[in-house]
Amino acid sequence: MIEDKVWLIEPSGPLRGDVEVRGSKNAVSKHMVAAMLGTGESSIHNAPEVGEVGITAAMLEALGIHVEITKKEIRIAKGRQIQPRVPNAFSGLNRIPILMLGPLLHLAGEAFVPLVGGDPIGRRPVNFHVEALRTMGAEVEVGEDGIHAKATRLRGARIQLPYPSVGATETILMSAVLAEGKTVIKNAAMEPEVVELALFLQRMGARIELSPDRRIVIEGVPELHGAQTWLAGDRIEAFSYLAAGLITRGEVRVHGCPQDRLVTAITTLARMGAQFDINDDYICATAPPEGLRSAAVQTDTHPGFMTDWQTPLMVLFTQSQGMSVLHETVFENRLVYVPALQQMGCEIEVFDQCLGGPACRYHDTNAKHSAVVRGVSKLRGADVMLPDIRAGFSAVLAAAVADGSSRLRGVHHIERGYHRPFEQFRSLGLDLHREG
């Protein structure tokens, strides 16, 4: 059972200071899975201290993979005996088990993984993963408890993804690198974290080409070896702290995240009136004296505006002048966090229509995937239960500018996805305490 942690927050004025972001939780766990495939030891540097790392390490160790986590690195090496079954105890904790199907088929010829979990932001259909593995020659059965798969040898195939799914692209990558023959992924996800994973696999000896028009070509090789990598800074965390500075009329300098990972985010904030100081050492955003302007923003796959950026953006909208519109096109239930913000005085109304952009794949559903936000809202402190990682961070931002104290419950969500968030916020001047 996860401990119910509570943070007490008193608004304490503008947040100012420096934040060093590490590699993303979305990247580190995928690299840990990829390291299963090497004949020797792999090491991952600049990993964040997040709950996701511990969960993934426990899964790998249950399979017979050796994992050592230190302050400097994560070391991973394949053990003598591989267990082909991810225990049911890991069911629903995160999305990582399904990514282990391909590697386990290569290492053991069979696999079982429990059902995926993660934040309750919408359907994460396993059918893209399952159909891809079947196309590569695996026998796959989806049951109530999880997914069973068998394959004597995976074969290269041409796979057209119905949607550029990050998880499905990563599953195919880790399945194709040791498959017999060539695999071509069409309509592949090209997010920075996907490319980063491909580069790590290439360091391990994989043959991968990133082609135009969302196409990835993989030529299978007989074996992979261990490799080292340094994870690039987390673009979600970087944007979140930039937003923290803007929301509180402060100045947060974010170090460790390359500018090219934030191109769309920087331009979006600049259109709202944010002023930037960008160099090779840090990125900093400040609000003009008259405040930020409203905006209409649509989330999309990379290189569009990232879906994970929209939660802190929603709080920023409440502190900007006028009416803003957010159109979510990646996950149909991403706005599950809105009630928590409404409880704190955020004037947000959600709709099932496509607002602020062209019709998306949810236009004929009942999914409430658009929001209209009125600014400037006067926020108030509240006792709030946090439903997921990004909602948790956004509630902290709302609490930082609210009138009165706030009690945030379920902050384990934040600690699962952000590197030492309590310490980072305290260093920026937020009056923040743990209860109990």
Short mmCIF file of N, CA and C in Angstrom, two decimals, residues 23-159:
data_model
loop_
_atom_site.label_atom_id
_atom_site.label_comp_id
_atom_site.label_asym_id
_atom_site.label_seq_id
_atom_site.Cartn_x
_atom_site.Cartn_y
_atom_site.Cartn_z
N GLY A 23 17.45 13.55 -16.09
CA GLY A 23 16.75 12.81 -17.13
C GLY A 23 15.31 12.55 -16.75
N SER A 24 14.47 12.31 -17.74
CA SER A 24 13.03 12.19 -17.47
C SER A 24 12.67 10.80 -16.95
N LYS A 25 11.60 10.76 -16.16
CA LYS A 25 11.09 9.47 -15.69
C LYS A 25 10.65 8.63 -16.88
N ASN A 26 10.11 9.28 -17.94
CA ASN A 26 9.66 8.55 -19.12
C ASN A 26 10.82 7.92 -19.86
N ALA A 27 12.01 8.52 -19.77
CA ALA A 27 13.17 7.98 -20.47
C ALA A 27 13.89 6.91 -19.65
N VAL A 28 14.10 7.18 -18.36
CA VAL A 28 14.96 6.30 -17.57
C VAL A 28 14.40 4.88 -17.49
N SER A 29 13.08 4.75 -17.30
CA SER A 29 12.51 3.42 -17.16
C SER A 29 12.61 2.63 -18.47
N LYS A 30 12.46 3.30 -19.61
CA LYS A 30 12.58 2.62 -20.91
C LYS A 30 14.02 2.17 -21.16
N HIS A 31 14.98 3.02 -20.76
CA HIS A 31 16.38 2.63 -20.90
C HIS A 31 16.72 1.43 -20.01
N MET A 32 16.11 1.38 -18.83
CA MET A 32 16.34 0.24 -17.94
C MET A 32 15.84 -1.06 -18.57
N VAL A 33 14.70 -0.98 -19.25
CA VAL A 33 14.17 -2.16 -19.94
C VAL A 33 15.07 -2.54 -21.10
N ALA A 34 15.50 -1.56 -21.88
CA ALA A 34 16.37 -1.83 -23.02
C ALA A 34 17.67 -2.51 -22.59
N ALA A 35 18.17 -2.13 -21.41
CA ALA A 35 19.43 -2.70 -20.92
C ALA A 35 19.33 -4.20 -20.69
N MET A 36 18.09 -4.74 -20.56
CA MET A 36 17.90 -6.20 -20.44
C MET A 36 18.52 -6.94 -21.62
N LEU A 37 18.54 -6.28 -22.78
CA LEU A 37 18.89 -6.96 -24.02
C LEU A 37 20.40 -7.12 -24.22
N GLY A 38 21.22 -6.44 -23.41
CA GLY A 38 22.67 -6.50 -23.61
C GLY A 38 23.30 -7.72 -22.98
N THR A 39 24.37 -8.22 -23.61
CA THR A 39 25.09 -9.36 -23.05
C THR A 39 25.97 -8.94 -21.88
N GLY A 40 26.33 -7.65 -21.82
CA GLY A 40 27.14 -7.14 -20.72
C GLY A 40 26.40 -6.09 -19.92
N GLU A 41 27.13 -5.44 -19.02
CA GLU A 41 26.53 -4.45 -18.14
C GLU A 41 26.32 -3.12 -18.86
N SER A 42 25.18 -2.49 -18.59
CA SER A 42 24.90 -1.14 -19.09
C SER A 42 24.80 -0.19 -17.90
N SER A 43 25.10 1.08 -18.15
CA SER A 43 24.97 2.07 -17.08
C SER A 43 24.26 3.31 -17.62
N ILE A 44 23.38 3.84 -16.79
CA ILE A 44 22.57 5.01 -17.13
C ILE A 44 22.90 6.12 -16.15
N HIS A 45 23.35 7.25 -16.67
CA HIS A 45 23.76 8.37 -15.83
C HIS A 45 22.73 9.51 -15.93
N ASN A 46 22.77 10.41 -14.93
CA ASN A 46 21.85 11.55 -14.84
C ASN A 46 20.40 11.10 -14.67
N ALA A 47 20.21 9.96 -14.02
CA ALA A 47 18.86 9.46 -13.77
C ALA A 47 18.21 10.26 -12.65
N PRO A 48 16.91 10.50 -12.75
CA PRO A 48 16.22 11.21 -11.67
C PRO A 48 15.97 10.29 -10.48
N GLU A 49 15.87 10.87 -9.30
CA GLU A 49 15.48 10.10 -8.12
C GLU A 49 13.96 10.16 -8.01
N VAL A 50 13.31 9.23 -8.70
CA VAL A 50 11.85 9.20 -8.74
C VAL A 50 11.37 7.79 -8.42
N GLY A 51 10.13 7.70 -7.97
CA GLY A 51 9.56 6.40 -7.61
C GLY A 51 9.54 5.42 -8.77
N GLU A 52 9.41 5.94 -9.99
CA GLU A 52 9.35 5.08 -11.17
C GLU A 52 10.60 4.21 -11.32
N VAL A 53 11.75 4.74 -10.93
CA VAL A 53 13.00 3.99 -11.03
C VAL A 53 12.96 2.77 -10.11
N GLY A 54 12.51 2.97 -8.88
CA GLY A 54 12.43 1.85 -7.94
C GLY A 54 11.45 0.78 -8.37
N ILE A 55 10.30 1.21 -8.91
CA ILE A 55 9.30 0.25 -9.39
C ILE A 55 9.87 -0.58 -10.54
N THR A 56 10.52 0.08 -11.50
CA THR A 56 11.08 -0.63 -12.65
C THR A 56 12.21 -1.55 -12.23
N ALA A 57 13.06 -1.09 -11.30
CA ALA A 57 14.15 -1.92 -10.81
C ALA A 57 13.62 -3.19 -10.15
N ALA A 58 12.55 -3.07 -9.36
CA ALA A 58 11.97 -4.24 -8.70
C ALA A 58 11.42 -5.23 -9.73
N MET A 59 10.81 -4.74 -10.79
CA MET A 59 10.32 -5.63 -11.85
C MET A 59 11.48 -6.39 -12.50
N LEU A 60 12.54 -5.65 -12.83
CA LEU A 60 13.69 -6.28 -13.49
C LEU A 60 14.32 -7.34 -12.59
N GLU A 61 14.44 -7.03 -11.31
CA GLU A 61 15.04 -8.00 -10.39
C GLU A 61 14.17 -9.24 -10.25
N ALA A 62 12.85 -9.07 -10.32
CA ALA A 62 11.95 -10.22 -10.28
C ALA A 62 12.12 -11.12 -11.49
N LEU A 63 12.63 -10.56 -12.58
CA LEU A 63 12.87 -11.34 -13.81
C LEU A 63 14.25 -11.98 -13.84
N GLY A 64 15.09 -11.64 -12.86
CA GLY A 64 16.45 -12.19 -12.85
C GLY A 64 17.50 -11.26 -13.43
N ILE A 65 17.17 -9.98 -13.54
CA ILE A 65 18.11 -8.97 -14.02
C ILE A 65 18.75 -8.29 -12.81
N HIS A 66 20.07 -8.09 -12.86
CA HIS A 66 20.76 -7.43 -11.75
C HIS A 66 20.67 -5.91 -11.93
N VAL A 67 20.24 -5.23 -10.88
CA VAL A 67 20.12 -3.76 -10.92
C VAL A 67 20.82 -3.18 -9.69
N GLU A 68 21.69 -2.21 -9.92
CA GLU A 68 22.34 -1.49 -8.82
C GLU A 68 22.12 0.00 -9.03
N ILE A 69 21.53 0.66 -8.04
CA ILE A 69 21.23 2.08 -8.14
C ILE A 69 22.12 2.83 -7.15
N THR A 70 22.93 3.75 -7.66
CA THR A 70 23.76 4.60 -6.82
C THR A 70 23.42 6.06 -7.10
N LYS A 71 24.06 6.96 -6.37
CA LYS A 71 23.85 8.39 -6.60
C LYS A 71 24.30 8.80 -7.99
N LYS A 72 25.30 8.09 -8.53
CA LYS A 72 25.90 8.49 -9.81
C LYS A 72 25.26 7.83 -11.01
N GLU A 73 24.76 6.57 -10.84
CA GLU A 73 24.33 5.83 -12.03
C GLU A 73 23.42 4.67 -11.65
N ILE A 74 22.79 4.10 -12.69
CA ILE A 74 22.05 2.85 -12.56
C ILE A 74 22.78 1.83 -13.41
N ARG A 75 23.18 0.72 -12.79
CA ARG A 75 23.88 -0.34 -13.53
C ARG A 75 22.96 -1.54 -13.66
N ILE A 76 22.91 -2.08 -14.87
CA ILE A 76 21.99 -3.18 -15.15
C ILE A 76 22.73 -4.26 -15.93
N ALA A 77 22.57 -5.51 -15.51
CA ALA A 77 23.19 -6.64 -16.21
C ALA A 77 22.26 -7.84 -16.17
N LYS A 78 22.26 -8.59 -17.26
CA LYS A 78 21.41 -9.77 -17.36
C LYS A 78 21.94 -10.87 -16.46
N GLY A 79 21.05 -11.52 -15.72
CA GLY A 79 21.43 -12.63 -14.87
C GLY A 79 21.52 -13.94 -15.64
N ARG A 80 21.91 -15.00 -14.94
CA ARG A 80 22.07 -16.30 -15.59
C ARG A 80 20.73 -16.89 -16.01
N GLN A 81 19.73 -16.73 -15.18
CA GLN A 81 18.42 -17.34 -15.43
C GLN A 81 17.38 -16.24 -15.50
N ILE A 82 16.64 -16.19 -16.60
CA ILE A 82 15.61 -15.17 -16.79
C ILE A 82 14.24 -15.78 -16.53
N GLN A 83 13.51 -15.17 -15.63
CA GLN A 83 12.13 -15.57 -15.39
C GLN A 83 11.23 -14.85 -16.39
N PRO A 84 10.40 -15.55 -17.13
CA PRO A 84 9.63 -14.89 -18.19
C PRO A 84 8.35 -14.19 -17.71
N ARG A 85 8.15 -14.13 -16.41
CA ARG A 85 6.88 -13.63 -15.90
C ARG A 85 7.08 -12.42 -14.98
N VAL A 86 6.46 -11.28 -15.34
CA VAL A 86 6.43 -10.13 -14.44
C VAL A 86 5.32 -10.40 -13.41
N PRO A 87 5.65 -10.43 -12.12
CA PRO A 87 4.65 -10.78 -11.11
C PRO A 87 3.42 -9.89 -11.14
N ASN A 88 2.27 -10.49 -10.80
CA ASN A 88 1.01 -9.74 -10.78
C ASN A 88 1.02 -8.60 -9.76
N ALA A 89 1.95 -8.66 -8.81
CA ALA A 89 2.04 -7.59 -7.81
C ALA A 89 2.31 -6.23 -8.45
N PHE A 90 2.85 -6.25 -9.67
CA PHE A 90 3.16 -4.99 -10.36
C PHE A 90 2.01 -4.51 -11.24
N SER A 91 0.90 -5.20 -11.20
CA SER A 91 -0.25 -4.82 -12.03
C SER A 91 -0.73 -3.42 -11.67
N GLY A 92 -0.91 -2.59 -12.69
CA GLY A 92 -1.51 -1.28 -12.50
C GLY A 92 -0.60 -0.20 -11.95
N LEU A 93 0.68 -0.52 -11.65
CA LEU A 93 1.56 0.49 -11.06
C LEU A 93 2.05 1.50 -12.09
N ASN A 94 2.41 1.02 -13.28
CA ASN A 94 2.85 1.94 -14.34
C ASN A 94 2.71 1.23 -15.69
N ARG A 95 3.25 1.85 -16.73
CA ARG A 95 3.08 1.33 -18.10
C ARG A 95 4.24 0.44 -18.54
N ILE A 96 5.20 0.21 -17.67
CA ILE A 96 6.44 -0.44 -18.08
C ILE A 96 6.28 -1.92 -18.44
N PRO A 97 5.44 -2.72 -17.74
CA PRO A 97 5.42 -4.16 -18.03
C PRO A 97 5.21 -4.51 -19.50
N ILE A 98 4.34 -3.79 -20.20
CA ILE A 98 4.07 -4.17 -21.59
C ILE A 98 5.29 -3.97 -22.48
N LEU A 99 6.18 -3.06 -22.10
CA LEU A 99 7.40 -2.86 -22.88
C LEU A 99 8.39 -4.00 -22.70
N MET A 100 8.15 -4.86 -21.70
CA MET A 100 9.04 -5.99 -21.46
C MET A 100 8.70 -7.21 -22.29
N LEU A 101 7.56 -7.18 -22.99
CA LEU A 101 7.15 -8.34 -23.78
C LEU A 101 8.20 -8.74 -24.81
N GLY A 102 8.60 -7.78 -25.65
CA GLY A 102 9.57 -8.08 -26.69
C GLY A 102 10.89 -8.57 -26.14
N PRO A 103 11.51 -7.84 -25.19
CA PRO A 103 12.76 -8.33 -24.60
C PRO A 103 12.64 -9.72 -23.98
N LEU A 104 11.54 -10.00 -23.28
CA LEU A 104 11.38 -11.33 -22.68
C LEU A 104 11.24 -12.42 -23.74
N LEU A 105 10.58 -12.12 -24.84
CA LEU A 105 10.47 -13.11 -25.92
C LEU A 105 11.86 -13.44 -26.48
N HIS A 106 12.72 -12.43 -26.58
CA HIS A 106 14.09 -12.68 -27.04
C HIS A 106 14.89 -13.48 -26.03
N LEU A 107 14.70 -13.19 -24.75
CA LEU A 107 15.53 -13.81 -23.71
C LEU A 107 15.02 -15.17 -23.26
N ALA A 108 13.69 -15.37 -23.31
CA ALA A 108 13.11 -16.60 -22.75
C ALA A 108 12.17 -17.33 -23.69
N GLY A 109 11.81 -16.73 -24.81
CA GLY A 109 10.90 -17.38 -25.76
C GLY A 109 9.43 -17.31 -25.36
N GLU A 110 9.17 -16.77 -24.17
CA GLU A 110 7.79 -16.59 -23.71
C GLU A 110 7.76 -15.43 -22.73
N ALA A 111 6.55 -14.94 -22.47
CA ALA A 111 6.43 -13.80 -21.57
C ALA A 111 5.02 -13.69 -21.02
N PHE A 112 4.94 -13.20 -19.78
CA PHE A 112 3.66 -12.78 -19.22
C PHE A 112 3.89 -11.44 -18.54
N VAL A 113 3.01 -10.47 -18.82
CA VAL A 113 3.07 -9.19 -18.11
C VAL A 113 1.67 -8.84 -17.64
N PRO A 114 1.56 -8.27 -16.44
CA PRO A 114 0.24 -7.85 -15.94
C PRO A 114 -0.25 -6.62 -16.69
N LEU A 115 -1.49 -6.26 -16.44
CA LEU A 115 -2.09 -5.13 -17.13
C LEU A 115 -1.40 -3.83 -16.78
N VAL A 116 -1.40 -2.90 -17.75
CA VAL A 116 -0.69 -1.63 -17.55
C VAL A 116 -1.45 -0.74 -16.59
N GLY A 117 -0.74 0.22 -16.03
CA GLY A 117 -1.35 1.19 -15.14
C GLY A 117 -0.86 2.58 -15.48
N GLY A 118 -0.51 3.36 -14.44
CA GLY A 118 -0.10 4.74 -14.67
C GLY A 118 -1.22 5.69 -14.33
N ASP A 119 -1.05 6.94 -14.69
CA ASP A 119 -2.04 7.96 -14.35
C ASP A 119 -3.35 7.73 -15.08
N PRO A 120 -4.50 8.07 -14.45
CA PRO A 120 -5.82 7.83 -15.04
C PRO A 120 -6.20 8.90 -16.06
N ILE A 121 -5.36 9.06 -17.10
CA ILE A 121 -5.55 10.18 -18.03
C ILE A 121 -6.25 9.76 -19.31
N GLY A 122 -6.64 8.50 -19.42
CA GLY A 122 -7.31 8.05 -20.64
C GLY A 122 -6.81 6.68 -21.04
N ARG A 123 -7.44 6.13 -22.04
CA ARG A 123 -7.10 4.78 -22.48
C ARG A 123 -5.68 4.73 -23.02
N ARG A 124 -4.96 3.69 -22.59
CA ARG A 124 -3.67 3.43 -23.20
C ARG A 124 -3.80 2.06 -23.84
N PRO A 125 -4.41 1.99 -25.02
CA PRO A 125 -4.76 0.70 -25.58
C PRO A 125 -3.53 -0.17 -25.83
N VAL A 126 -3.65 -1.45 -25.41
CA VAL A 126 -2.54 -2.37 -25.62
C VAL A 126 -2.59 -2.98 -27.01
N ASN A 127 -3.66 -2.71 -27.77
CA ASN A 127 -3.81 -3.40 -29.05
C ASN A 127 -2.70 -3.03 -30.04
N PHE A 128 -2.17 -1.79 -29.98
CA PHE A 128 -1.08 -1.43 -30.88
C PHE A 128 0.14 -2.31 -30.61
N HIS A 129 0.45 -2.51 -29.32
CA HIS A 129 1.58 -3.37 -28.93
C HIS A 129 1.33 -4.81 -29.37
N VAL A 130 0.14 -5.30 -29.06
CA VAL A 130 -0.19 -6.70 -29.33
C VAL A 130 -0.16 -6.99 -30.83
N GLU A 131 -0.79 -6.13 -31.64
CA GLU A 131 -0.83 -6.36 -33.08
C GLU A 131 0.56 -6.30 -33.69
N ALA A 132 1.41 -5.41 -33.19
CA ALA A 132 2.78 -5.32 -33.70
C ALA A 132 3.54 -6.61 -33.43
N LEU A 133 3.42 -7.15 -32.20
CA LEU A 133 4.12 -8.40 -31.88
C LEU A 133 3.57 -9.57 -32.68
N ARG A 134 2.27 -9.60 -32.90
CA ARG A 134 1.70 -10.66 -33.74
C ARG A 134 2.22 -10.57 -35.17
N THR A 135 2.34 -9.35 -35.68
CA THR A 135 2.87 -9.15 -37.03
C THR A 135 4.31 -9.65 -37.12
N MET A 136 5.03 -9.59 -35.99
CA MET A 136 6.42 -10.06 -35.96
C MET A 136 6.53 -11.55 -35.64
N GLY A 137 5.40 -12.24 -35.57
CA GLY A 137 5.41 -13.69 -35.44
C GLY A 137 5.14 -14.24 -34.06
N ALA A 138 4.78 -13.40 -33.11
CA ALA A 138 4.51 -13.88 -31.75
C ALA A 138 3.06 -14.33 -31.62
N GLU A 139 2.84 -15.33 -30.78
CA GLU A 139 1.48 -15.70 -30.39
C GLU A 139 1.15 -14.92 -29.11
N VAL A 140 0.10 -14.13 -29.17
CA VAL A 140 -0.21 -13.25 -28.05
C VAL A 140 -1.67 -13.42 -27.65
N GLU A 141 -1.89 -13.61 -26.36
CA GLU A 141 -3.25 -13.69 -25.82
C GLU A 141 -3.41 -12.65 -24.72
N VAL A 142 -4.49 -11.89 -24.81
CA VAL A 142 -4.78 -10.87 -23.80
C VAL A 142 -5.89 -11.40 -22.90
N GLY A 143 -5.56 -11.58 -21.62
CA GLY A 143 -6.55 -12.08 -20.66
C GLY A 143 -6.91 -11.03 -19.64
N GLU A 144 -7.75 -11.41 -18.69
CA GLU A 144 -8.18 -10.46 -17.65
C GLU A 144 -7.04 -10.10 -16.71
N ASP A 145 -6.09 -11.01 -16.54
CA ASP A 145 -4.99 -10.75 -15.61
C ASP A 145 -3.79 -10.11 -16.28
N GLY A 146 -3.68 -10.25 -17.60
CA GLY A 146 -2.52 -9.70 -18.28
C GLY A 146 -2.36 -10.27 -19.67
N ILE A 147 -1.14 -10.21 -20.19
CA ILE A 147 -0.85 -10.61 -21.57
C ILE A 147 0.17 -11.73 -21.58
N HIS A 148 -0.16 -12.82 -22.26
CA HIS A 148 0.73 -13.96 -22.47
C HIS A 148 1.25 -13.92 -23.90
N ALA A 149 2.53 -14.22 -24.08
CA ALA A 149 3.09 -14.24 -25.44
C ALA A 149 4.13 -15.35 -25.56
N LYS A 150 4.26 -15.90 -26.79
CA LYS A 150 5.26 -16.92 -27.09
C LYS A 150 5.84 -16.65 -28.47
N ALA A 151 7.11 -16.96 -28.64
CA ALA A 151 7.74 -16.85 -29.95
C ALA A 151 9.09 -17.54 -29.91
N THR A 152 9.34 -18.43 -30.86
CA THR A 152 10.66 -19.04 -30.94
C THR A 152 11.67 -18.04 -31.49
N ARG A 153 11.21 -17.17 -32.41
CA ARG A 153 12.06 -16.11 -32.96
C ARG A 153 11.16 -15.05 -33.57
N LEU A 154 11.37 -13.82 -33.18
CA LEU A 154 10.62 -12.72 -33.80
C LEU A 154 11.22 -12.42 -35.17
N ARG A 155 10.36 -12.04 -36.10
CA ARG A 155 10.78 -11.72 -37.46
C ARG A 155 10.47 -10.26 -37.78
N GLY A 156 11.34 -9.66 -38.57
CA GLY A 156 11.11 -8.29 -39.00
C GLY A 156 9.82 -8.17 -39.79
N ALA A 157 9.21 -7.00 -39.75
CA ALA A 157 7.93 -6.81 -40.44
C ALA A 157 7.75 -5.34 -40.76
N ARG A 158 6.79 -5.07 -41.64
CA ARG A 158 6.38 -3.69 -41.93
C ARG A 158 5.15 -3.39 -41.07
N ILE A 159 5.24 -2.39 -40.22
CA ILE A 159 4.18 -2.11 -39.26
C ILE A 159 3.72 -0.66 -39.43
#
